[in-house]
mmCIF file of C-alpha atoms in Angstrom:
data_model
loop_
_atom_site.group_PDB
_atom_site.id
_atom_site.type_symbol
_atom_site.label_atom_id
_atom_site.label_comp_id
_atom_site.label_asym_id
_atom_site.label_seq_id
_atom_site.Cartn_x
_atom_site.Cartn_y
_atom_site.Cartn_z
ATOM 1 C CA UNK J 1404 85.652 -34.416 -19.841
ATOM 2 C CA UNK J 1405 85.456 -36.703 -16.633
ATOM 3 C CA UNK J 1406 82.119 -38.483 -15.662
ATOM 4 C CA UNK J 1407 81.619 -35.954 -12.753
ATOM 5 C CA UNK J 1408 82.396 -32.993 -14.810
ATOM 6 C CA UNK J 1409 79.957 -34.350 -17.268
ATOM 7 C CA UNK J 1410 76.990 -34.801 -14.900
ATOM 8 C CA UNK J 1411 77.752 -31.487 -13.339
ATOM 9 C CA UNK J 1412 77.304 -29.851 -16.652
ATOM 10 C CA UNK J 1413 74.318 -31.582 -17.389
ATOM 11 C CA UNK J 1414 72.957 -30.311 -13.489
ATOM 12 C CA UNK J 1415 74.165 -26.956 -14.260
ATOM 13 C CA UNK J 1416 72.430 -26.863 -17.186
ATOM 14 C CA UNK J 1417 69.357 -28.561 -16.115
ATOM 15 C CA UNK J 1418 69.171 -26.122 -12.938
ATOM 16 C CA UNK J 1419 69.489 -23.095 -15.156
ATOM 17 C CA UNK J 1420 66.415 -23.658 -17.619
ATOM 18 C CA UNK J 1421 64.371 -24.453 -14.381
ATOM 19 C CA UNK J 1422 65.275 -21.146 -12.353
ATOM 20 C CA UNK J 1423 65.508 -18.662 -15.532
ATOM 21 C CA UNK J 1424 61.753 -19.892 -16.049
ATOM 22 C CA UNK J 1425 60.520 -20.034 -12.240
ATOM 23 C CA UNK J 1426 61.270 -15.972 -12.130
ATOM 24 C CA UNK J 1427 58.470 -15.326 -14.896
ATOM 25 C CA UNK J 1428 56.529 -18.464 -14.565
ATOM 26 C CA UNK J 1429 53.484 -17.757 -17.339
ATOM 27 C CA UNK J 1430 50.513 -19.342 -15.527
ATOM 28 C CA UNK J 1431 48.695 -21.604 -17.847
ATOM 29 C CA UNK J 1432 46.784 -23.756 -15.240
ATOM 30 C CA UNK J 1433 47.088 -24.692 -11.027
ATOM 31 C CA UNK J 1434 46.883 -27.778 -9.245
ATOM 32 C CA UNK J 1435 44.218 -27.397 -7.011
ATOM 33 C CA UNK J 1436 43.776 -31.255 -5.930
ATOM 34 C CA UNK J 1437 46.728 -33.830 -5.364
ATOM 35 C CA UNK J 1438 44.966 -37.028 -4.056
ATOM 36 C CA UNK J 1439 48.349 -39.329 -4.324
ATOM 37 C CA UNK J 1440 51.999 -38.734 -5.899
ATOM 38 C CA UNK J 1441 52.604 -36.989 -9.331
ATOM 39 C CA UNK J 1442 55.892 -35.494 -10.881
ATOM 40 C CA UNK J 1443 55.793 -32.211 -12.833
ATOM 41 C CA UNK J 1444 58.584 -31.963 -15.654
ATOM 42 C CA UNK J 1445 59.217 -27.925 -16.381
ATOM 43 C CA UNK J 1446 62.422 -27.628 -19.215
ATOM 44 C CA UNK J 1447 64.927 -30.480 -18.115
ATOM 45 C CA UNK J 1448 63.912 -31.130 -14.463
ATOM 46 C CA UNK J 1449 61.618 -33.225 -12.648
ATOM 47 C CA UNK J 1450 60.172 -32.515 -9.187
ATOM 48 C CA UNK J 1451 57.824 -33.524 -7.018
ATOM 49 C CA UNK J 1452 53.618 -31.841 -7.786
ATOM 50 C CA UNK J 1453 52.084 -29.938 -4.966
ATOM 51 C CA UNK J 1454 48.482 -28.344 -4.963
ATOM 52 C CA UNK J 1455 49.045 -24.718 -5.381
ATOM 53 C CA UNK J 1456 51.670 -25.141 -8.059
ATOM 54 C CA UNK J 1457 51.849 -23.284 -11.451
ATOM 55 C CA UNK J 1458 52.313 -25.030 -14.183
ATOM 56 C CA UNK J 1459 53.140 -23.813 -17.687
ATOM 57 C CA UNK J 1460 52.452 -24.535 -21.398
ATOM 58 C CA UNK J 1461 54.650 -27.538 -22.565
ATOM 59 C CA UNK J 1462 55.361 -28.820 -18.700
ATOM 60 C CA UNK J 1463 54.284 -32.356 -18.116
ATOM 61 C CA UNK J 1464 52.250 -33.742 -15.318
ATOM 62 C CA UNK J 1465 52.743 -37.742 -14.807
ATOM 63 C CA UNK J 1466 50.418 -39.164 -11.793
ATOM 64 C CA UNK J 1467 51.735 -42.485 -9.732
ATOM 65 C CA UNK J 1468 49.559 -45.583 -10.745
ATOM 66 C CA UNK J 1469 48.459 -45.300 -6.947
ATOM 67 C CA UNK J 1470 47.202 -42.065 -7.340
ATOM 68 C CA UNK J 1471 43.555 -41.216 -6.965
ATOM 69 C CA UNK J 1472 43.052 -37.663 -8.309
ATOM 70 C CA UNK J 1473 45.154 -34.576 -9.837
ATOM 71 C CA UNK J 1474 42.895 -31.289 -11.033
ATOM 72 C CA UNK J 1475 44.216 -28.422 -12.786
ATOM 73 C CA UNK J 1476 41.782 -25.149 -13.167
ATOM 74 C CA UNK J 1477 42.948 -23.426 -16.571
ATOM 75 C CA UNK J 1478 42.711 -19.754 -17.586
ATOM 76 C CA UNK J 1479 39.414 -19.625 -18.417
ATOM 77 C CA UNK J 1480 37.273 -22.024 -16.407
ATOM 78 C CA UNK J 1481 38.068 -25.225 -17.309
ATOM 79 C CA UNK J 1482 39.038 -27.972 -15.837
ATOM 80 C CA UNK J 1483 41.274 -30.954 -16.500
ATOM 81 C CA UNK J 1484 41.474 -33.884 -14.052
ATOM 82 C CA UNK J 1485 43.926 -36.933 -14.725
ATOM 83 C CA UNK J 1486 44.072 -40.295 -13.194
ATOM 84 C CA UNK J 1487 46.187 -42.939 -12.100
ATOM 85 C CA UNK J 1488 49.404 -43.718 -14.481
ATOM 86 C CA UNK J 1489 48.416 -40.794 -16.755
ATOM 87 C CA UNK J 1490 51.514 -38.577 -18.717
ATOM 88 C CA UNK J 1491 50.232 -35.177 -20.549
ATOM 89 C CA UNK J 1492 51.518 -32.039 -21.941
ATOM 90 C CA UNK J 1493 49.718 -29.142 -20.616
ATOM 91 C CA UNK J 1494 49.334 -26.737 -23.948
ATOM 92 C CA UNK J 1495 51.629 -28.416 -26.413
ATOM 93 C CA UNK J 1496 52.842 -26.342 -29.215
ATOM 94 C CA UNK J 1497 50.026 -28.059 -31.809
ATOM 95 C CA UNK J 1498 48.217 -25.297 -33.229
ATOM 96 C CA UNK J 1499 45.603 -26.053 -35.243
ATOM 97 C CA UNK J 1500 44.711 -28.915 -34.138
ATOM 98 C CA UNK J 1501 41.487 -27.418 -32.581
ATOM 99 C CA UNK J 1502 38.768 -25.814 -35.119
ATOM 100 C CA UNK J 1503 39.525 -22.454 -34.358
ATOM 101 C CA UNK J 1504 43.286 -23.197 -34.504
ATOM 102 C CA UNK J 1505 44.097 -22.965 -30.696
ATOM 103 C CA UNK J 1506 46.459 -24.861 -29.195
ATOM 104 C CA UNK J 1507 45.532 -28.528 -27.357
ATOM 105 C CA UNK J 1508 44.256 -27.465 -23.551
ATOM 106 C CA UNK J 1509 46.708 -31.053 -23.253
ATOM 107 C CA UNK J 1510 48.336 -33.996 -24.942
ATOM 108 C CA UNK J 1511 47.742 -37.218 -23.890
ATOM 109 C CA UNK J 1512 50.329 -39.504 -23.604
ATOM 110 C CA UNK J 1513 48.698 -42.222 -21.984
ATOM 111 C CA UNK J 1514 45.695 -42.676 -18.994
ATOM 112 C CA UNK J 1515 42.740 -40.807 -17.916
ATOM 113 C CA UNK J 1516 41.853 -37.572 -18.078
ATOM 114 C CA UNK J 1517 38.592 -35.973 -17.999
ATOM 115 C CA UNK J 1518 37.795 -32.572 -19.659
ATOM 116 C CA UNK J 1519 35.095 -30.126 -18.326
ATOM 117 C CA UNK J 1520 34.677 -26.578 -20.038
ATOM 118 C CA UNK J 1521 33.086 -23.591 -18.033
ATOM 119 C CA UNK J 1522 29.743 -23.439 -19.832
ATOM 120 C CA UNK J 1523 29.157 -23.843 -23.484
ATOM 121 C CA UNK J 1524 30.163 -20.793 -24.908
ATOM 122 C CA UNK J 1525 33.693 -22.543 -24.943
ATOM 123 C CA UNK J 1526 32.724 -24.991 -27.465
ATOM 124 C CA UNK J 1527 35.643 -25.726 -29.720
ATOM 125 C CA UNK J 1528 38.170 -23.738 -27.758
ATOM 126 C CA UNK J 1529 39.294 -26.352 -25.069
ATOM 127 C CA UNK J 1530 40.536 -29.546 -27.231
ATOM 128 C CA UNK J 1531 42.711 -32.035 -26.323
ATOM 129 C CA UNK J 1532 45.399 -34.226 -28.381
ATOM 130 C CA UNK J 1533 46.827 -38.204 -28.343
ATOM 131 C CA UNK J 1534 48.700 -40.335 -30.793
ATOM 132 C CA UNK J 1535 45.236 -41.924 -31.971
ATOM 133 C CA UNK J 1536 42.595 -39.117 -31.274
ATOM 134 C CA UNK J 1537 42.625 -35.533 -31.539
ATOM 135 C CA UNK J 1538 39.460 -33.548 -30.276
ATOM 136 C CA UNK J 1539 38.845 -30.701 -32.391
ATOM 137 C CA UNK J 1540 35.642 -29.546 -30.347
ATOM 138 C CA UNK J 1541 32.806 -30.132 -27.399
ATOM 139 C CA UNK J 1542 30.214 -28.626 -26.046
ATOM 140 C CA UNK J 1543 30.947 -29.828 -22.722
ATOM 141 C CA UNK J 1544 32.570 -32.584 -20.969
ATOM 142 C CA UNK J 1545 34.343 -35.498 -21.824
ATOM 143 C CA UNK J 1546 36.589 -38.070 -20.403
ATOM 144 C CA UNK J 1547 39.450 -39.795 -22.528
ATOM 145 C CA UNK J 1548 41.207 -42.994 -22.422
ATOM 146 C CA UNK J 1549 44.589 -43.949 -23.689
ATOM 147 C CA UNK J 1550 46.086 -47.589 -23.680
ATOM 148 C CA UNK J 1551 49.127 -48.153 -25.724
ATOM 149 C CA UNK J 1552 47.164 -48.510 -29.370
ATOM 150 C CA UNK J 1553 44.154 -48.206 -28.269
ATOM 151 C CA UNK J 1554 41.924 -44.941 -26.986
ATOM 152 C CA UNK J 1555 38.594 -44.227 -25.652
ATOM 153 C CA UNK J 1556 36.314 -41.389 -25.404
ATOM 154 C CA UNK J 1557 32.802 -40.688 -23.474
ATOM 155 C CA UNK J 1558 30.532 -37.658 -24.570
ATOM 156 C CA UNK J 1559 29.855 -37.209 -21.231
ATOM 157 C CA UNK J 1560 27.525 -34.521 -21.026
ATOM 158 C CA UNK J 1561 27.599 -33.040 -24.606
ATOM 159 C CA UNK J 1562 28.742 -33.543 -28.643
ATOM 160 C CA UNK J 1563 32.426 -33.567 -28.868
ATOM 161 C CA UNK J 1564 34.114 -33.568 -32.564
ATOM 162 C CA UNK J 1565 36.841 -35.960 -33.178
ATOM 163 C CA UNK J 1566 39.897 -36.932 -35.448
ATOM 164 C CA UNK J 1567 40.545 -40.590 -35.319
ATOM 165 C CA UNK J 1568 43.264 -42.375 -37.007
ATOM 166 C CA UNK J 1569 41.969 -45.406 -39.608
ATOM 167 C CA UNK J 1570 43.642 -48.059 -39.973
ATOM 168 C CA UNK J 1571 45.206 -46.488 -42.814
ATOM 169 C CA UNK J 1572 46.706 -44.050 -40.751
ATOM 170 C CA UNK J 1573 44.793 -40.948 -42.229
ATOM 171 C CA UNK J 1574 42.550 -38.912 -39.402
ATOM 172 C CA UNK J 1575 39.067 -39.613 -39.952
ATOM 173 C CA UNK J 1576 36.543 -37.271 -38.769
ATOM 174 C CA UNK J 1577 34.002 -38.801 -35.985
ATOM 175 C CA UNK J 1578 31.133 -37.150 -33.765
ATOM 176 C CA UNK J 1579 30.391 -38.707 -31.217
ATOM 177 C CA UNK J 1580 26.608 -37.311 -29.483
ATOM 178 C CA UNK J 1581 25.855 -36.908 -26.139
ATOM 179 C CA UNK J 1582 26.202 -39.662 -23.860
ATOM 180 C CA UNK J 1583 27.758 -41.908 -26.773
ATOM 181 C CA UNK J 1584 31.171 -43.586 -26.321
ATOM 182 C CA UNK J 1585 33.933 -43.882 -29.039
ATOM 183 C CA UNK J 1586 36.503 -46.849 -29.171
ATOM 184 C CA UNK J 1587 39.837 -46.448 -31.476
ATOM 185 C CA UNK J 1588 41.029 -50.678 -31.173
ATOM 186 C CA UNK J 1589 44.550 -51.756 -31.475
ATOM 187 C CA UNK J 1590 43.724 -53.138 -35.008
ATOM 188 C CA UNK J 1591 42.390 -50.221 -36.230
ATOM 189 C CA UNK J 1592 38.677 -50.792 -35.893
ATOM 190 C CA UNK J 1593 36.807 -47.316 -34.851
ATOM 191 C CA UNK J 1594 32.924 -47.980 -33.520
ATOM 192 C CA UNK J 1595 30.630 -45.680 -31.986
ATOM 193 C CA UNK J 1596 27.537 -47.202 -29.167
ATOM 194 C CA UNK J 1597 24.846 -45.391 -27.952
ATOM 195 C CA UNK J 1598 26.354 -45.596 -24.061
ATOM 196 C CA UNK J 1599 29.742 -46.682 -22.687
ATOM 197 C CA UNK J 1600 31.270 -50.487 -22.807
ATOM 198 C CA UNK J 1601 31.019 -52.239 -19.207
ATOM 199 C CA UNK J 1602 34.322 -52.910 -19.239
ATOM 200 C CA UNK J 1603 35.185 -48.730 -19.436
ATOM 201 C CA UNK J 1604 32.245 -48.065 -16.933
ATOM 202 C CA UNK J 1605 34.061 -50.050 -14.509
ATOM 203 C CA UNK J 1606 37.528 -48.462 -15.146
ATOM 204 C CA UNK J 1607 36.894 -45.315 -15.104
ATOM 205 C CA UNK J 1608 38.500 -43.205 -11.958
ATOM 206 C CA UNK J 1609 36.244 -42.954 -9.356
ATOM 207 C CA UNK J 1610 37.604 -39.762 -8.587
ATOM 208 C CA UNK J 1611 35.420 -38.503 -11.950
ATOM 209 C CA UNK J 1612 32.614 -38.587 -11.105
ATOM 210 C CA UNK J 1613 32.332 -36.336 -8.086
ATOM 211 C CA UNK J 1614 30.791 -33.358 -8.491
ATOM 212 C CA UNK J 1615 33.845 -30.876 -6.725
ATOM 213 C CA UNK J 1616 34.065 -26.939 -6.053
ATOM 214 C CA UNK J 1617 36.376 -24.609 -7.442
ATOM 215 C CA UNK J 1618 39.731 -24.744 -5.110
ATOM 216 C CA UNK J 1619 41.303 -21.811 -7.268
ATOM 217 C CA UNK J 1620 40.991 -18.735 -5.039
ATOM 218 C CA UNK J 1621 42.468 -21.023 -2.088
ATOM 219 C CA UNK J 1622 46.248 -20.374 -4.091
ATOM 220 C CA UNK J 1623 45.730 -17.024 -5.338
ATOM 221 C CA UNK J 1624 48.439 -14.821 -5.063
ATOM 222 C CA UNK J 1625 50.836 -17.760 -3.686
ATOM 223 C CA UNK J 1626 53.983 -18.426 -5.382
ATOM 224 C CA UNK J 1627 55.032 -22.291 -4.526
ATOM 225 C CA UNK J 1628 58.174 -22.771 -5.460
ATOM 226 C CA UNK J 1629 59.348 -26.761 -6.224
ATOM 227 C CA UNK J 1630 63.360 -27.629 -6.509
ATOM 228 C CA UNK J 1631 64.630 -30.040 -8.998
ATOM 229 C CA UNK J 1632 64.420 -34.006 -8.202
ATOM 230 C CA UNK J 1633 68.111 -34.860 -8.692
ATOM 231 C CA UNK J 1634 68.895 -35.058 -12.669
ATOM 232 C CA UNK J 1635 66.579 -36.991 -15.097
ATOM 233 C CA UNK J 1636 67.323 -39.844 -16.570
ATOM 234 C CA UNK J 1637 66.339 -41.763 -19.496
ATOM 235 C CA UNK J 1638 63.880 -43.575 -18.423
ATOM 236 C CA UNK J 1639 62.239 -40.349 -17.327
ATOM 237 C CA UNK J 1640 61.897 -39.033 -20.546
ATOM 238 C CA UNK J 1641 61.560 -42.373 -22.908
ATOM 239 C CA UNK J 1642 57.897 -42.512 -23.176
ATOM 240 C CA UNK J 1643 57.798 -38.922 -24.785
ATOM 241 C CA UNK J 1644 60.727 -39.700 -26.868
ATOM 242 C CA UNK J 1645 58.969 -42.721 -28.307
ATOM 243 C CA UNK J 1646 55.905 -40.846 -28.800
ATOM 244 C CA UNK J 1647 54.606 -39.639 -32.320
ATOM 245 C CA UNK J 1648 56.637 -37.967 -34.762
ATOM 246 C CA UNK J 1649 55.142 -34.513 -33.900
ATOM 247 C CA UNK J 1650 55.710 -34.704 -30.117
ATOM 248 C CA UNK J 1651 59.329 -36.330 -30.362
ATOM 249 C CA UNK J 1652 60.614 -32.914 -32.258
ATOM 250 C CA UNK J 1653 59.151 -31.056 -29.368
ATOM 251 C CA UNK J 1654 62.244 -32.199 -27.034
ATOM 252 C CA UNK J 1655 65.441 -31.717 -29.572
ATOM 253 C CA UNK J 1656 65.816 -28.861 -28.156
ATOM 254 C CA UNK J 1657 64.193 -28.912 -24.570
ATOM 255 C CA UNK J 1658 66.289 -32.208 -24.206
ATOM 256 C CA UNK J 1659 69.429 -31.583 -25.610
ATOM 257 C CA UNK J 1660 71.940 -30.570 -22.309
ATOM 258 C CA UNK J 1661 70.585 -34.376 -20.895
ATOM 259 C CA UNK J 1662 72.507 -35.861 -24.078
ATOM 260 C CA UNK J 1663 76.003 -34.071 -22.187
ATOM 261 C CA UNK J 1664 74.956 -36.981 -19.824
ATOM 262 C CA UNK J 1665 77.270 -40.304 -20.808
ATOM 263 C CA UNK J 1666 74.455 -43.023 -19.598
ATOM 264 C CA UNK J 1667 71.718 -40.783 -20.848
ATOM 265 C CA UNK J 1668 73.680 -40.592 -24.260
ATOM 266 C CA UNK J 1669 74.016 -44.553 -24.530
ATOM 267 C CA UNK J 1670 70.591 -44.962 -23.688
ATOM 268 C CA UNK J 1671 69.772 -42.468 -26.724
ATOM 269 C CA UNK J 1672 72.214 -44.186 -29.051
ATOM 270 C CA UNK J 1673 71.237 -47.678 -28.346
ATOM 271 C CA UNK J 1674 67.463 -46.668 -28.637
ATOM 272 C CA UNK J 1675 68.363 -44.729 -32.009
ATOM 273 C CA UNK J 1676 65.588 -46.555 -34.021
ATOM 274 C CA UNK J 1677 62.813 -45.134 -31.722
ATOM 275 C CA UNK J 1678 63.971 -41.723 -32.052
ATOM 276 C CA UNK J 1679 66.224 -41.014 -35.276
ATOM 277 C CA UNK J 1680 65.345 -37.646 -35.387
ATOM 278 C CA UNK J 1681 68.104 -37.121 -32.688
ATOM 279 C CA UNK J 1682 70.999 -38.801 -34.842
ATOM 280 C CA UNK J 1683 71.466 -35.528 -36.336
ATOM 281 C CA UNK J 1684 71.419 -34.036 -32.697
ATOM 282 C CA UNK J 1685 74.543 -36.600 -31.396
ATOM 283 C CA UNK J 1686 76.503 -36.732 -34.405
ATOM 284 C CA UNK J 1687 76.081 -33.282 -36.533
ATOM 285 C CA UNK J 1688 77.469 -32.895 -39.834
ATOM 286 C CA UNK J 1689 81.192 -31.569 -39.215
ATOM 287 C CA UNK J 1690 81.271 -27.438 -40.385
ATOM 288 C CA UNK J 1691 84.101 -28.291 -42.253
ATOM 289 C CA UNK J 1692 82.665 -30.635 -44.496
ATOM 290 C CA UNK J 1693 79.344 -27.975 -44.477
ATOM 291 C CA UNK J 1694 81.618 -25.492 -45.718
ATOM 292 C CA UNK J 1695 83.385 -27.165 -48.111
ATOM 293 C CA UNK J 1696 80.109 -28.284 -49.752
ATOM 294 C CA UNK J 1697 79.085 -24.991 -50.021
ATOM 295 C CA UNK J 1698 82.215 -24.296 -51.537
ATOM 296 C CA UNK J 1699 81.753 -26.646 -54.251
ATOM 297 C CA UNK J 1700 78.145 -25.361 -55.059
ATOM 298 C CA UNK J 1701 79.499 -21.749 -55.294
ATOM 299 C CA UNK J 1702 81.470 -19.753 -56.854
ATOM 300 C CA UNK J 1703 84.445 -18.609 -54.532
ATOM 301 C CA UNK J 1704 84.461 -14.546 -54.439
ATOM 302 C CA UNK J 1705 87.334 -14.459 -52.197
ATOM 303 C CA UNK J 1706 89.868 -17.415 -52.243
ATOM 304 C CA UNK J 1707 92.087 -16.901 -49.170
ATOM 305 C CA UNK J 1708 88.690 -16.331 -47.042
ATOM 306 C CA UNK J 1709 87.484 -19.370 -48.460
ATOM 307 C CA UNK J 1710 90.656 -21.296 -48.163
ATOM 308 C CA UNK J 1711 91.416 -19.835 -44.736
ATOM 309 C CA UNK J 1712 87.646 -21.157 -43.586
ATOM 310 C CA UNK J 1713 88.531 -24.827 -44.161
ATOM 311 C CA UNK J 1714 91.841 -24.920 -42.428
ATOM 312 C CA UNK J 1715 91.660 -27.120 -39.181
#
């Protein structure tokens, strides 16, 4: 296969996943409020976010580190607003992560994003998910910070319930009250104050802490459509396949027609101890050395099937 044919396929492939899923898009939240540049990644392609846009369970949203502001109003009320230089998963297949089992209303990969529920009777329904915290309930809102090892979390305006990883690794369960602000350090250390450090007071996106009307019924019944940003490349997708364990497996599949790709292949190769789950994705076992093991563990009912099955 030639280098063109090769990227064509991967295209091809790429383009398919995106339209089959654009005809039946299942509405899991809208953008209602694009203050800067942001890329939305549906299946295998990337493209450009625009307000008005739907956007699925298990697409990603990644904001520009010169953007201001991007909301998205979820089924049910709630809203989600993400910062500058922020990467999430909107609904990522981790049930039970949540007290009641649901699914993550996002993952956080890294950056801001602030949480606010419709009124209380939500409690422990919208949670939200990172590498160091996992939020398994709130009453209201809260706004959560993510920095390589580290992650923060304010109680803004009500008791959220929180899993932190110890420095042993082991989730720890922490409440933090209203008001009260949670730090998970790069060493470890986990410490709950009474109010917010200066340091995240004066980092936080001033885009939070406007007050700001529902912009939902502005987009109903409109179907924006997006195309594809040219093919993705590895460093597209390397931050989420050097993310945790339970987030890499997520793209084995999703990811797998960008492997067809030769510099997207090297890049996966030569990166191999990030990601070894997808050794077994480059370089399967051969069927004819699956089926002669078999053949070795079992007793052979039919010999010219069996023998017949191994011949090259």
């Amino acid at each position: 296969m030639t280098r063109f044919s090769a990227r064509y396929g991967v295209m091809a492939a790429c383009l398919l996943a995106f339209g089959s899923a654009a005809h039946a898009r299942d509405r899991a939240a809208t953008i209602t409020i694009l203050d800067g540049q942001a890329s939305l990644i549906h299946a295998a392609a990337r493209m450009a976010a625009a307000e008005g846009v739907a956007i699925e369970a298990e697409d990603i949203l990644e904001t520009a580190p010169g953007a201001s502001l991007l909301r998205l109003e979820l089924d049910g009320g709630a809203t989600l607003d993400l910062g500058p230089a922020t990467r999430v998963m909107v609904r990522p297949p981790l049930g039970g992560a949540g007290a009641n089992g649901a699914a993550p209303v996002a993952y956080v990969l890294e950056g801001w994003a602030k949480l606010t529920v419709a009124s209380t009777s939500q409690s422990g329904k919208a949670v939200m998910a990172s590498a160091l915290m996992d939020v398994t309930a709130l009453e209201r809102d809260l706004v959560l910070h993510v920095k390589g090892a580290e992650a923060e979390l304010f109680a803004e305006s009500g008791k959220v319930q929180t899993l932190v990883a110890s420095k042993t690794g082991a989730p720890a369960p922490t409440n933090v009250d209203k008001g009260a602000f949670l730090a998970r350090r790069a060493d470890g250390a986990v410490g709950v104050t009474p109010r917010p450090a200066p340091a995240f007071i004066q980092a936080v996106p001033r885009a939070f802490m406007d007050t700001l009307p529902s912009r939902l019924a502005m987009f109903k019944g409109k179907d924006i459509k997006l195309n594809p940003a040219g093919r993705m490349t590895y460093e597209d997708t390397q931050a989420w396949l050097n993310a945790e364990p339970r987030m890499r497996t997520l793209f084995l599949t999703r990811w797998k027609p960008l492997a067809q790709d030769e510099a997207f292949r090297r890049s996966l190769v030569g990166q191999m101890a990030q990601h070894p789950e997808w050794h077994k994705v480059l370089f399967p076992a051969p069927a004819a050395a699956s089926s002669t093991g078999q053949s070795a563990r079992k007793p052979v009912s039919n010999p010219v099937t069996s023998a017949e099955a191994v011949k090259p």
